Amino acid sequence: MAQAQLQVPIPQVHHEHGETPWWTYFTFSTDHKVIGIQYLVTTFIFYLVGGALATAVRTELATPDVDFVSRELYNSLFTIHATVMIFLWIVPAGTGGFGNYLVPLMIGARDMAFPKLNAIAFWLIPPAGILLLSSFFVGAAGSGWTSYPPLSLMNGKAGELIWILSVLLLGTSSILGAINFIVTIVKMRLPGMGFNSMPLFCWAMLAASGLVLLSTPVLAGALILLSFDLMAGTAFFNPTGGGDPIVYQHMFWFYSHPAVYIMILPVFGMISEILPVHARKPIFGYKAIAYSSIAISFLGLIVWAHHMFTSGTPDWLRMFFMIMTMIIAVPTGIKIFSWLGTLWGGKLRLNSALLFGMGFVSMFVIGGLSGVMLASVPIDVHVHDTYFVVAHLHYVLFGGSVFGLYAGLYHWFPKMTGRMLNEKLGILHFVMTFIGFNLTFLPMHKLGLAGMPRRVAEYDPKFAALNLLCTIGTYILATSTIPFIVNAIWSWIAGPKAGNNPWKALTLEWMTSSPPPVENFDGDPVLVCHPYDYGVATRTEGVEEMISKSRRLAIPDGP
């Protein structure tokens, strides 16, 4: 028994039940499921572009000398790489892709609250991405993804302006999406579904959307003022005219540190869904995980200045932000321990989804620990703008977000397409990703501690061996996407049929057909149990699918 029952039984043969013609994905569809897949496919294409740029950067860094691209092009490559990965892959894939597809299904709604607004939010993404990449033809931005003045004011105007316009379009898309998610989750839940019986992914989306609404307008304001400095000769941030570039840093990081949580919160939510399903256990600490998402969202707004410990920040303020940054490790740690508690003693199905899920937990722990180190003022001052920061950033954003996104793709692919992915190719994908990722980014900790600065094309030859190792790891990481792409395309066309609920999951999206019909459910769902009552009846009655209708009855027989 799933979390809910339908008043009208769904058919058992569903291959054609909810299929969407392929050309629909190129139209202005208002179906949240179509928009979700549009987000996922589009952002994955940008992920490949961002990966190609990263490979070019690492190829340049394979040797100490500048021998692959010019210094100017190198600056543009890592600037656009970071912008693409953050604004065109991780943020829109987690929130727009999985959020759009899953939230209405998980709460029993027929669609998002504002379907047309939803479509507009997606259709801002492709032109923004194309505009950003087209800047290579006029001299792309080369000031890093932070675009700090006065450096950004000294570089070519056209590339910087295109960068600003692209990020503004992407920020607008995020804000429109966040409004839609908040209204949908608050107002359109199934009757009887209180906040404490809502799937944890919806809690995570609620927290991330609130963060987007509060922080993104500040970044937009900073970029608009920066564009005035570039075009109109004003001096908001230009020190030669009396402006203060530090103000830009405050405004930039007020968004860009919460952006880490905007990226990672949806992934936290996905992992909270995936682990109990494949461990066949109730989630450990439901309320702790749910409320810690809100705590992360709140604390995320008051830690931005730890990026500015070396920017002349007064000592008393550095102490405040150091303490607040360390405190945010508490709700994050609650999630980690809850996930480990869920896995502990579970009947683990070591398939691709769970492997990527566990890979996410282990990589994120490493990134989190180095984050606590960077929160400490003395350590941060020592390793500021070195490769230690690059290693930390990638363990959080790649080891965290990307591993989590892959786990989500393997878990929900059967629901989205009605087909199963090939497990052997999936495990090959995981092994290559895991090896390539650690070979690329683990040595960067040592490079940073030894003093190698980031954002340089030429470096001291004593760093050559470790940099070559990182470059080899990058090639393995780049190659690791091939099994996934082959697997996804082949399985979508001719993979074995998945059935409605191949994982025997309990949340609402699994009780409709695969893929779901246009309005998601053939009948009106009625809640009958908590979304994570896994494995209760298995131990008492030997029937895997059978779950007690009442959580009160189920809990005493639980693990």
XYZ file of C-alpha atoms in Angstrom:
559
model
C 0.000 0.000 0.000
C 1.352 3.403 -0.927
C 1.017 6.676 0.920
C -2.409 7.124 -0.649
C -5.044 5.179 -2.502
C -6.862 6.214 -5.661
C -10.631 6.163 -5.685
C -10.401 4.956 -9.293
C -7.846 2.124 -9.761
C -5.123 2.865 -12.298
C -4.609 0.451 -15.210
C -1.870 -2.156 -14.830
C -0.526 -1.717 -18.377
C 0.640 1.834 -18.729
C 3.225 2.031 -21.431
C 1.139 4.401 -23.539
C -0.971 5.798 -20.716
C 0.990 8.943 -19.974
C 3.374 9.110 -22.921
C 4.047 12.580 -24.277
C 4.845 13.031 -27.996
C 8.482 14.063 -28.455
C 7.624 17.327 -30.190
C 5.750 18.505 -27.086
C 9.135 19.049 -25.410
C 9.896 21.776 -27.978
C 6.650 23.668 -27.336
C 5.373 26.187 -24.775
C 3.733 23.425 -22.742
C 2.208 24.262 -19.366
C 2.296 20.651 -18.093
C 4.643 20.621 -15.100
C 5.997 17.194 -16.089
C 6.929 18.354 -19.585
C 8.519 21.493 -18.145
C 10.446 19.407 -15.608
C 11.913 17.227 -18.349
C 12.618 20.302 -20.489
C 14.628 21.677 -17.573
C 16.510 18.408 -17.020
C 17.472 17.848 -20.661
C 18.372 21.494 -21.338
C 20.444 21.893 -18.194
C 22.235 18.575 -18.807
C 23.288 19.883 -22.233
C 24.688 22.971 -20.519
C 26.406 20.647 -18.013
C 28.217 18.999 -20.922
C 29.229 22.427 -22.240
C 30.468 23.474 -18.791
C 32.345 20.174 -18.518
C 34.030 20.766 -21.878
C 35.181 24.200 -20.666
C 36.532 22.631 -17.454
C 38.424 20.034 -19.491
C 40.030 22.834 -21.498
C 41.036 24.600 -18.261
C 42.574 21.432 -16.828
C 44.372 20.724 -20.123
C 46.031 24.113 -19.825
C 46.996 23.305 -16.232
C 48.516 19.915 -17.130
C 51.850 21.710 -17.501
C 53.208 24.746 -15.609
C 53.598 26.875 -18.762
C 50.925 28.629 -20.815
C 50.889 26.351 -23.848
C 47.304 25.425 -24.710
C 45.284 28.671 -24.677
C 46.156 32.323 -24.172
C 45.935 33.884 -20.709
C 42.922 35.967 -21.772
C 41.048 32.952 -23.116
C 41.970 30.960 -19.996
C 40.332 33.648 -17.832
C 37.191 33.480 -19.953
C 37.121 29.670 -19.893
C 37.041 29.316 -16.105
C 34.660 32.297 -15.759
C 32.063 30.893 -18.168
C 32.633 27.324 -16.857
C 31.666 28.359 -13.331
C 28.733 30.472 -14.493
C 27.342 27.674 -16.663
C 27.724 25.028 -13.966
C 26.071 27.104 -11.244
C 23.371 29.069 -13.047
C 22.626 26.773 -15.997
C 23.069 23.310 -14.500
C 22.912 22.776 -10.745
C 20.386 25.479 -9.752
C 17.840 24.956 -12.575
C 18.252 21.149 -12.652
C 17.564 20.709 -8.940
C 14.821 23.275 -8.498
C 13.333 23.621 -11.982
C 13.875 20.056 -13.192
C 13.122 17.768 -10.281
C 11.030 20.385 -8.469
C 8.668 20.853 -11.369
C 8.311 17.190 -12.101
C 7.919 15.928 -8.536
C 6.293 18.551 -6.304
C 2.740 18.454 -7.768
C 2.845 14.643 -7.947
C 4.105 14.313 -4.373
C 1.392 16.532 -2.897
C -1.428 15.133 -5.039
C -1.931 18.282 -7.160
C -2.907 18.321 -10.828
C -0.294 20.936 -11.782
C 1.659 23.889 -10.438
C -0.268 26.898 -9.124
C 0.686 29.111 -12.101
C 1.331 26.890 -15.153
C 1.988 29.717 -17.617
C 4.390 31.424 -15.244
C 6.082 28.056 -14.919
C 6.583 27.804 -18.677
C 7.907 31.379 -18.856
C 10.442 30.578 -16.121
C 11.798 27.700 -18.196
C 11.869 29.525 -21.522
C 14.135 32.196 -20.031
C 16.844 29.551 -19.586
C 17.810 28.634 -23.196
C 18.203 32.224 -24.484
C 20.168 33.181 -21.363
C 22.526 30.245 -21.883
C 22.969 30.868 -25.601
C 23.589 34.549 -24.914
C 26.240 33.698 -22.328
C 28.083 31.297 -24.643
C 27.848 33.702 -27.581
C 29.980 36.144 -25.604
C 33.046 34.136 -26.688
C 32.624 35.813 -30.095
C 33.103 39.301 -28.620
C 35.526 38.477 -25.800
C 33.789 36.677 -22.966
C 33.867 37.880 -19.381
C 37.148 36.988 -17.677
C 36.772 38.279 -14.128
C 35.608 35.045 -12.560
C 32.028 34.144 -11.752
C 32.101 36.759 -8.977
C 32.786 39.594 -11.458
C 34.439 41.647 -8.716
C 34.996 45.336 -9.472
C 37.329 47.018 -10.199
C 38.657 44.036 -12.214
C 35.363 43.575 -14.075
C 35.297 47.318 -14.860
C 38.779 47.112 -16.368
C 38.029 44.203 -18.726
C 36.161 44.347 -22.030
C 32.684 45.864 -21.677
C 30.789 43.664 -24.136
C 31.651 40.350 -22.466
C 30.921 41.644 -18.962
C 27.607 43.165 -20.036
C 26.504 39.946 -21.704
C 27.475 38.060 -18.549
C 25.393 40.461 -16.416
C 22.369 40.249 -18.727
C 22.523 36.440 -18.797
C 22.697 36.151 -15.020
C 19.820 38.636 -14.642
C 17.655 36.516 -16.968
C 18.534 33.369 -15.025
C 17.811 35.097 -11.718
C 14.401 36.193 -13.009
C 13.671 32.603 -13.956
C 14.603 31.451 -10.436
C 12.348 34.036 -8.774
C 9.346 33.120 -10.936
C 9.903 29.451 -10.152
C 10.257 30.098 -6.417
C 6.931 31.979 -6.241
C 5.246 29.071 -7.991
C 6.722 26.433 -5.664
C 5.794 28.265 -2.486
C 2.173 28.838 -3.546
C 1.832 25.281 -4.860
C 3.185 23.623 -1.706
C 1.329 25.849 0.740
C -2.047 25.956 -1.006
C -2.421 22.845 -3.182
C -1.596 19.896 -0.942
C -3.968 16.946 -0.844
C -6.697 17.298 1.836
C -5.356 15.687 4.992
C -1.693 16.179 4.021
C -0.330 18.396 6.779
C 3.171 19.798 6.667
C 4.369 16.938 8.878
C 3.085 14.302 6.479
C 4.550 15.999 3.417
C 7.450 14.299 1.576
C 10.838 15.678 2.614
C 11.639 16.756 -0.931
C 8.737 19.235 -0.691
C 10.133 20.583 2.594
C 13.476 21.092 0.879
C 11.874 22.855 -2.090
C 9.927 25.130 0.262
C 13.132 26.106 2.086
C 15.113 26.622 -1.134
C 12.336 28.716 -2.704
C 12.180 31.019 0.305
C 15.916 31.498 0.056
C 15.649 32.366 -3.652
C 12.991 34.988 -2.993
C 14.972 36.679 -0.230
C 18.464 36.645 -1.724
C 18.233 36.766 -5.526
C 16.888 40.358 -5.770
C 19.995 41.570 -3.914
C 22.266 40.042 -6.555
C 20.091 41.572 -9.267
C 20.510 44.971 -7.644
C 24.289 44.564 -7.493
C 24.501 43.558 -11.160
C 22.283 46.421 -12.313
C 24.469 48.921 -10.451
C 27.588 47.265 -11.914
C 26.141 47.624 -15.406
C 25.594 51.354 -14.721
C 29.273 51.634 -13.784
C 30.211 49.879 -17.019
C 27.893 51.736 -19.377
C 26.964 55.064 -17.825
C 30.197 55.919 -16.065
C 28.669 55.964 -12.602
C 30.840 55.016 -9.635
C 28.815 52.825 -7.317
C 31.668 50.308 -7.121
C 34.460 52.103 -8.988
C 37.084 53.311 -6.472
C 38.532 55.832 -8.944
C 35.237 57.721 -8.817
C 34.665 57.351 -5.080
C 32.761 54.076 -5.242
C 33.285 51.140 -2.887
C 33.960 47.691 -4.410
C 33.514 46.102 -0.970
C 29.817 47.022 -1.085
C 29.552 44.930 -4.255
C 31.142 41.992 -2.414
C 28.572 42.263 0.379
C 25.681 42.346 -2.098
C 27.153 39.579 -4.249
C 27.758 37.169 -1.381
C 24.401 37.912 0.256
C 23.019 35.932 -2.692
C 25.920 33.746 -3.660
C 26.505 32.037 -0.349
C 22.793 31.185 0.049
C 23.047 30.020 -3.572
C 25.034 27.061 -2.258
C 21.982 26.061 -0.223
C 19.637 26.836 -3.124
C 21.678 24.268 -5.039
C 22.038 21.707 -2.288
C 18.656 21.813 -0.503
C 16.701 20.166 -3.356
C 19.415 17.505 -3.493
C 19.093 16.995 0.273
C 15.389 16.433 -0.356
C 16.037 13.910 -3.124
C 18.481 11.945 -0.990
C 15.893 11.844 1.817
C 13.491 10.208 -0.642
C 15.970 7.805 -2.231
C 17.730 6.322 0.812
C 14.659 4.938 2.657
C 13.263 3.418 -0.554
C 16.428 1.506 -1.396
C 17.269 0.696 2.236
C 13.672 -0.476 2.832
C 13.533 1.401 6.124
C 11.510 4.326 7.505
C 13.439 7.597 7.315
C 15.320 8.213 10.547
C 14.337 11.562 12.121
C 11.669 12.852 9.740
C 10.966 16.067 11.664
C 14.655 16.710 12.296
C 15.381 16.528 8.559
C 12.357 18.658 7.671
C 13.008 21.417 10.199
C 16.755 21.423 9.562
C 15.985 22.476 5.966
C 14.231 25.558 7.295
C 17.111 26.193 9.733
C 19.642 25.978 6.896
C 17.536 28.390 4.865
C 17.466 30.938 7.717
C 21.130 30.579 8.730
C 22.193 30.685 5.084
C 21.165 34.331 4.969
C 23.526 35.447 7.737
C 26.861 33.860 6.870
C 27.795 35.650 3.639
C 30.720 37.675 5.011
C 32.881 34.609 5.692
C 33.859 34.978 2.023
C 35.300 38.377 2.932
C 37.605 37.598 5.861
C 40.529 39.017 3.837
C 38.630 42.072 2.546
C 39.303 44.352 5.471
C 36.388 43.062 7.545
C 36.699 44.233 11.212
C 37.798 41.584 13.702
C 34.547 41.656 15.715
C 32.542 41.089 12.515
C 34.833 38.267 11.420
C 34.225 36.566 14.769
C 30.442 36.877 14.348
C 30.434 35.408 10.848
C 32.916 32.698 11.830
C 30.612 31.514 14.624
C 27.463 31.721 12.482
C 29.135 29.790 9.665
C 30.160 27.041 12.068
C 26.642 26.896 13.524
C 25.169 26.123 10.110
C 27.085 22.839 10.254
C 24.646 21.718 12.976
C 21.455 21.344 10.870
C 23.557 19.941 8.037
C 25.062 17.405 10.434
C 21.559 16.445 11.598
C 20.726 15.454 8.046
C 23.935 13.443 7.649
C 23.347 11.478 10.867
C 19.688 10.926 9.947
C 20.685 9.490 6.566
C 23.272 7.219 8.193
C 20.626 6.135 10.699
C 18.338 5.310 7.785
C 20.981 3.195 6.060
C 22.063 1.459 9.272
C 20.645 -2.074 9.357
C 18.665 -1.575 6.161
C 18.240 -4.125 3.390
C 20.299 -2.156 0.911
C 19.617 -2.531 -2.805
C 23.020 -1.538 -4.182
C 21.746 -0.223 -7.495
C 22.881 2.912 -9.314
C 20.471 5.236 -7.477
C 21.644 4.115 -4.032
C 25.330 4.086 -5.034
C 25.112 7.682 -6.202
C 23.087 8.511 -3.067
C 25.752 7.061 -0.768
C 28.452 8.654 -2.929
C 26.712 11.978 -2.358
C 26.734 11.522 1.420
C 30.427 10.608 1.588
C 31.597 13.354 -0.780
C 29.456 15.973 0.905
C 30.896 15.052 4.299
C 34.401 15.766 2.969
C 33.219 19.071 1.494
C 31.423 19.941 4.724
C 34.472 19.275 6.890
C 36.704 21.448 4.703
C 33.925 24.059 4.886
C 34.161 24.093 8.678
C 37.918 24.584 8.300
C 37.370 27.540 5.957
C 34.876 29.041 8.390
C 37.761 29.473 10.824
C 39.381 32.876 10.271
C 43.031 31.786 10.768
C 42.744 28.911 8.290
C 40.757 30.943 5.786
C 43.341 33.730 5.808
C 46.059 31.149 5.145
C 44.377 29.339 2.241
C 42.267 32.177 0.799
C 42.158 32.109 -3.025
C 44.200 28.909 -3.175
C 43.300 25.523 -4.605
C 42.108 24.419 -1.171
C 39.051 26.591 -1.785
C 38.636 25.077 -5.256
C 38.726 21.581 -3.733
C 36.169 22.494 -1.053
C 33.865 24.160 -3.574
C 33.871 21.139 -5.879
C 33.395 18.586 -3.084
C 30.271 20.507 -2.078
C 28.909 21.386 -5.496
C 30.040 18.424 -7.609
C 30.426 15.760 -4.948
C 27.231 17.014 -3.353
C 24.899 18.392 -5.971
C 25.950 16.445 -9.066
C 26.160 13.056 -7.317
C 22.726 13.820 -5.854
C 21.285 14.844 -9.212
C 22.554 11.608 -10.764
C 20.973 9.644 -7.892
C 17.689 11.411 -8.623
C 17.926 10.676 -12.346
C 18.466 6.946 -11.731
C 15.669 6.857 -9.141
C 12.929 8.731 -11.028
C 13.861 7.829 -14.630
C 11.357 4.895 -14.606
C 8.567 7.234 -13.477
C 9.415 9.882 -16.075
C 9.807 7.561 -19.066
C 8.114 4.298 -18.148
C 11.418 2.522 -18.853
C 14.192 1.104 -16.675
C 17.805 2.170 -17.041
C 20.495 -0.449 -17.574
C 22.072 -1.213 -14.193
C 25.469 -2.386 -15.495
C 25.975 0.866 -17.395
C 24.740 2.760 -14.333
C 27.285 1.112 -12.041
C 30.050 1.721 -14.622
C 28.968 5.359 -14.675
C 29.174 5.566 -10.880
C 32.599 3.908 -10.625
C 34.136 6.145 -13.303
C 32.562 9.264 -11.793
C 33.733 8.379 -8.290
C 37.318 7.654 -9.372
C 37.548 10.605 -11.771
C 36.078 13.024 -9.265
C 38.409 12.100 -6.406
C 41.454 11.969 -8.675
C 40.625 15.465 -9.888
C 39.773 17.260 -6.674
C 41.410 15.418 -3.764
C 44.972 16.508 -4.721
C 43.769 20.117 -4.843
C 43.622 20.153 -1.037
C 47.370 19.571 -0.935
C 47.996 22.077 -3.736
C 46.090 24.716 -1.795
C 47.822 24.024 1.497
C 51.151 24.245 -0.337
C 50.176 27.689 -1.614
C 49.130 27.276 -5.242
C 46.830 30.200 -6.123
C 43.655 29.601 -8.106
C 42.633 31.342 -11.354
C 46.158 31.254 -12.803
C 47.221 29.678 -16.087
C 50.923 29.534 -15.186
C 52.304 28.157 -11.916
C 55.439 27.072 -10.090
C 56.846 23.810 -11.566
C 56.893 22.244 -8.088
C 53.084 21.840 -8.435
C 53.346 20.062 -11.812
C 52.950 16.427 -10.679
C 49.744 16.981 -8.698
C 48.278 19.150 -11.443
C 48.940 16.427 -14.012
C 47.142 13.971 -11.716
C 44.159 16.349 -11.513
C 44.070 16.643 -15.308
C 44.081 12.849 -15.754
C 41.203 12.679 -13.267
C 39.313 15.284 -15.293
C 39.600 13.189 -18.441
C 38.208 10.152 -16.575
C 35.402 12.327 -15.188
C 34.577 13.656 -18.654
C 34.559 10.137 -20.095
C 32.263 8.923 -17.317
C 29.316 10.781 -18.848
C 29.398 8.558 -21.967
C 27.876 5.443 -20.297
C 25.124 7.613 -18.802
C 24.248 9.323 -22.097
C 24.186 6.008 -23.969
C 22.150 4.434 -21.177
C 19.593 7.257 -20.989
C 18.994 7.476 -24.756
C 18.848 3.717 -25.344
C 16.693 3.005 -22.305
C 14.235 5.829 -23.078
C 13.721 4.346 -26.560
C 13.926 0.603 -25.963
C 14.593 -0.116 -22.287
C 12.525 -2.708 -20.398
C 9.153 -1.431 -19.184
C 9.230 -0.162 -15.617
C 5.678 -0.656 -14.410
C 4.031 1.846 -12.109
C 6.201 1.341 -9.046
C 9.405 -0.628 -9.723
C 11.008 0.372 -6.384
C 7.856 -0.353 -4.321
C 8.046 3.188 -2.981
C 5.303 4.813 -0.907
C 5.195 8.474 -1.924
C 2.350 9.649 -4.116
C 4.199 9.949 -7.436
C 4.628 6.161 -7.511
C 0.914 5.366 -7.284
C 0.081 6.760 -10.697
C 1.094 5.375 -14.076
C 4.614 5.573 -15.497
C 4.733 8.073 -17.133
C 1.806 9.801 -15.394
C -1.271 11.007 -17.306
C -1.740 14.692 -18.136
C -3.509 15.530 -14.866
C -1.304 13.164 -12.865
C -3.981 10.881 -11.324
C -6.941 8.976 -12.744
C -8.837 9.357 -9.482
C -8.660 11.470 -6.351
C -5.856 10.249 -4.039
C -6.780 9.607 -0.404
C -4.003 9.523 2.210
C -3.736 6.293 4.193
C -0.245 6.277 5.748
C 2.992 8.201 6.244
C 5.285 8.440 3.187
C 8.149 6.530 4.853
C 6.516 3.509 6.498
C 8.878 1.113 4.740
C 9.455 -2.457 5.764
C 7.007 -2.539 8.648
C 4.793 -5.373 7.436
C 7.714 -7.192 5.852
C 9.050 -8.173 9.224
C 5.680 -8.992 10.728
C 3.791 -10.605 7.881
C 6.357 -11.399 5.180
C 4.523 -9.344 2.563
C 6.860 -6.723 1.100
C 4.289 -4.334 -0.288
C 1.864 -4.420 2.591
C 2.126 -1.485 4.978
C -0.121 -0.826 7.933
C -2.800 1.751 7.155
C -2.110 3.559 10.367
C 1.295 4.894 11.325
C 0.253 4.507 14.966
C -0.145 0.760 14.408
C 2.920 0.531 12.198
C 5.468 2.129 14.480
C 5.450 -0.506 17.282
C 6.302 -3.220 14.757
C 9.002 -1.109 13.104
C 12.768 -1.453 13.316
